[in-house]
XYZ file of C-alpha atoms in Angstrom:
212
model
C 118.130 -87.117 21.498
C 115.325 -85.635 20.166
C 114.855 -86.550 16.241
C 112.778 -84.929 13.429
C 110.631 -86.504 10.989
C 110.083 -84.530 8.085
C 106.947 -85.579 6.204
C 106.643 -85.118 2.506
C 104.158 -82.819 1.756
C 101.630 -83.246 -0.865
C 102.116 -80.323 -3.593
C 99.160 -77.712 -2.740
C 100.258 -75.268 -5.651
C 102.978 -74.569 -8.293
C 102.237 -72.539 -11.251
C 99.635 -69.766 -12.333
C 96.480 -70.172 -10.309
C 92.848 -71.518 -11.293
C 92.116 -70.019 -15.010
C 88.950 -70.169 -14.149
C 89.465 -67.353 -11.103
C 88.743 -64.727 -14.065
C 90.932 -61.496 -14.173
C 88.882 -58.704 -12.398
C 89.721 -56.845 -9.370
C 88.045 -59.115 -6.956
C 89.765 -62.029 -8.613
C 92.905 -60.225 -8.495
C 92.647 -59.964 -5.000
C 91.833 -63.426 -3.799
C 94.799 -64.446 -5.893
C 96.541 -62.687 -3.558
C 94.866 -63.625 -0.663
C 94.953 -67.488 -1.532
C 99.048 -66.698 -2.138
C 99.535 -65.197 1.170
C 97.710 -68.168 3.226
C 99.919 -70.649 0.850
C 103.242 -68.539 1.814
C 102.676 -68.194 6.050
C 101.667 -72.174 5.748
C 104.849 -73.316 4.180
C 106.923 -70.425 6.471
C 105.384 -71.906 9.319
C 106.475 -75.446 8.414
C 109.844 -74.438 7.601
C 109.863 -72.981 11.142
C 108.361 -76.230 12.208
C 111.264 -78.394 10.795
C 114.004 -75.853 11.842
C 112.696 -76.077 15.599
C 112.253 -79.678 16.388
C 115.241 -81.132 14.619
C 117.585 -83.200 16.437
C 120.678 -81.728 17.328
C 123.934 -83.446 15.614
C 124.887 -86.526 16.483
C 124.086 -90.901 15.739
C 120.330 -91.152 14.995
C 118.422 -93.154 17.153
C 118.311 -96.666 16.070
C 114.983 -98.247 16.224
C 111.792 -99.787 13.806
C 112.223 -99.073 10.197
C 109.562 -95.888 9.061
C 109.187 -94.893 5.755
C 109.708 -91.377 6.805
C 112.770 -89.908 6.986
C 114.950 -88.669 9.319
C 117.114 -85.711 9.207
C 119.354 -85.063 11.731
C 119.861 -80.982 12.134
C 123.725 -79.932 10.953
C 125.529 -77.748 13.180
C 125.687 -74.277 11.931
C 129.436 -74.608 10.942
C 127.928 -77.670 8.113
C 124.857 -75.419 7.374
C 127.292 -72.371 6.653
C 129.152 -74.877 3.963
C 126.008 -74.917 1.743
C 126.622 -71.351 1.107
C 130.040 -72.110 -0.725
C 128.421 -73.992 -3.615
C 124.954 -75.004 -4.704
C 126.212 -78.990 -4.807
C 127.018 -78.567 -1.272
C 123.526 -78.148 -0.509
C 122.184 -80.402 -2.781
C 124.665 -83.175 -1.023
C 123.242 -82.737 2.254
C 120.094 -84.673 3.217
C 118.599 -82.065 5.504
C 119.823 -78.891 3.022
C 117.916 -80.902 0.057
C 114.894 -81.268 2.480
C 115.166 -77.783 3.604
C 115.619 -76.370 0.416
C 112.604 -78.563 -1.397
C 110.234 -76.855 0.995
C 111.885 -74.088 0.694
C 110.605 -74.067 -3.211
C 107.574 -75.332 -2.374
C 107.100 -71.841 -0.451
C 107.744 -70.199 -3.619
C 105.471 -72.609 -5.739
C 108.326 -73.636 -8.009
C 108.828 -77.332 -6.284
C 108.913 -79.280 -9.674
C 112.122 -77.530 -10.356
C 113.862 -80.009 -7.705
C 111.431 -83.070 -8.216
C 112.396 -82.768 -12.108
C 116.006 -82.797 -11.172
C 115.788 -85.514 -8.616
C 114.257 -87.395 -11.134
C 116.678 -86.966 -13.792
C 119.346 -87.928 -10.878
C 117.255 -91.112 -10.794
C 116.919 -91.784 -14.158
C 120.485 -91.370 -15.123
C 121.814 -94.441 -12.670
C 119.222 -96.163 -14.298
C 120.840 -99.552 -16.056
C 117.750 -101.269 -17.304
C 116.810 -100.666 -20.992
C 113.034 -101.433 -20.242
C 112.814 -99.479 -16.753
C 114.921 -96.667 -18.929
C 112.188 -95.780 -21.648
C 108.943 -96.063 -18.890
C 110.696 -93.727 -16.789
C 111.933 -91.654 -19.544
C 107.929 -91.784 -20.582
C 106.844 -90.674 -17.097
C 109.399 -87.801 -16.695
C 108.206 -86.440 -19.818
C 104.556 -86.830 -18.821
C 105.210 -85.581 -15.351
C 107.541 -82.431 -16.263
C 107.646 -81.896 -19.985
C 104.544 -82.130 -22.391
C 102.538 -78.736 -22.827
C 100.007 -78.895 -19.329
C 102.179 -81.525 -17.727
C 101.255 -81.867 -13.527
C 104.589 -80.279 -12.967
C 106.123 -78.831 -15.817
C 108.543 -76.975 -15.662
C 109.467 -73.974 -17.946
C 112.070 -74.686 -20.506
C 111.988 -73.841 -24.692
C 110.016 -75.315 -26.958
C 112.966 -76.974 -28.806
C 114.284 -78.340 -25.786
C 110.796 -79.993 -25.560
C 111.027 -80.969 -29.098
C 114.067 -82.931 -28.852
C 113.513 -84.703 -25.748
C 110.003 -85.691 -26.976
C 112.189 -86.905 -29.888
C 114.689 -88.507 -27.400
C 112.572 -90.691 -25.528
C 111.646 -92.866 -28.750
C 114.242 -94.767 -28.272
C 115.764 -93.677 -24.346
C 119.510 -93.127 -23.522
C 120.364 -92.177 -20.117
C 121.123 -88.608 -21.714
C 117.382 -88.009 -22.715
C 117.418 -85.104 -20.414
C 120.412 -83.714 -19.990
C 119.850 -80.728 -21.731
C 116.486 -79.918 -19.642
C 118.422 -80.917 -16.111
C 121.551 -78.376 -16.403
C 118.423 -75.501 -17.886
C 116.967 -76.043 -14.599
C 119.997 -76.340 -11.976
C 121.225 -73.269 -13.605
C 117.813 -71.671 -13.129
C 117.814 -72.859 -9.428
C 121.226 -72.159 -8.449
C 121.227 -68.501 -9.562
C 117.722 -67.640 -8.559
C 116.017 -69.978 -5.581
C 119.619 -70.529 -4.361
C 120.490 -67.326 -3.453
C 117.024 -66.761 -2.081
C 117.079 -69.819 -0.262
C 120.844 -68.304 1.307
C 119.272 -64.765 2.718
C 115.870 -66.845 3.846
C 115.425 -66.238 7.567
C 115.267 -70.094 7.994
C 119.148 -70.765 6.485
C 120.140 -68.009 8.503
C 118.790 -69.260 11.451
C 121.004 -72.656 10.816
C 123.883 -71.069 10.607
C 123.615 -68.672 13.843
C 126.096 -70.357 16.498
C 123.850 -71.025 20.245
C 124.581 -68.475 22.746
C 126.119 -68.905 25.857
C 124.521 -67.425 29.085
C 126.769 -65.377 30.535
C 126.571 -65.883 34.722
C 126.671 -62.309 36.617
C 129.607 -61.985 38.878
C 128.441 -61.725 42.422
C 129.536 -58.269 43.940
């Protein structure tokens, strides 16, 4: 049985482009250009993992990788993700599927932040706590952060104010800003994408023509 590994991708872009592309016509238009390149490369990667996944079933058992494996859900499990956003996020492959899927609309921080709040939350360690408190906030939250993602300033303010002395609800605030912003935006994207529909169409079986 044929078995996928699905490579984390380096982040190629999220966010407004290159200030220094200037904001005439010409740079107007390789904006546009350099958007539709991004957008077929991560289409045809989503393509890529829909294709050669495994079909359901044990994974193999082997060597230990440090990539993952996802086996492909039947399209009855894909069609569950449909009936709630934490149905998705539960699934393995719908979590992997639906991180690229946001890194085809540059907004892949959204997930990473939340991941990492996920993280940081079953986090027991006072010490471990505040350093990864510190790097979620220099990762996702201070003004020109790598990955920041867009919430208010006061939101900002108080979890700059929250990390001084870390609690495992630092960034609870932030985290349910930006599942609501995913589940009733990228979400519902993510369910009319040609890729989720694709997991969720049932094979077809050949049909044999009577002999006459």
């Amino acid at each position: 049985m044929q078995s996928v590994m699905f490579l984390a991708v380096q982040h190629e872009y999220c966010g407004p482009m290159d200030k220094s592309a200037g904001s005439g016509p010409k740079s107007e238009e390789k904006r546009e250009k350099m958007k539709r390149t991004l957008l077929k490369d991560w289409k045809t990667r989503l393509s890529y993992f829909l294709q050669n996944s495994s079909t359901p079933g044990k994974p193999k058992t082997g060597k230990k990788s440090k990539q993952q494996t996802f086996i492909k859900p039947s399209p009855e499990e894909a069609q569950l993700w449909s009936e709630a956003f934490d149905e998705l996020l539960a699934s393995k492959y719908g979590l992997a599927a639906f991180r690229a899927f946001l890194k085809s609309e540059f907004c892949e921080e959204n997930i990473e932040f939340w991941l990492a709040c996920e993280d940081f939350k079953k986090t027991k360690s006072p010490q471990k706590l505040s350093s990864k408190a510190r790097k979620i906030y220099t990762d996702f939250i201070e003004k020109e952060a790598p990955k920041e993602i867009n919430i208010d300033f006061q939101t900002k303010t108080l979890i700059a104010q929250n990390i001084q002395e870390a609690t495992s609800g630092c960034f609870t605030t932030a985290q349910k800003r930006v599942y609501s912003l995913m589940e009733n935006n990228s979400y519902p994207r993510f369910l009319e994408s040609e890729f989720y529909q694709d997991l969720c169409k049932k094979p077809q079986i050949p049909t044999v023509p009577h002999a006459t």
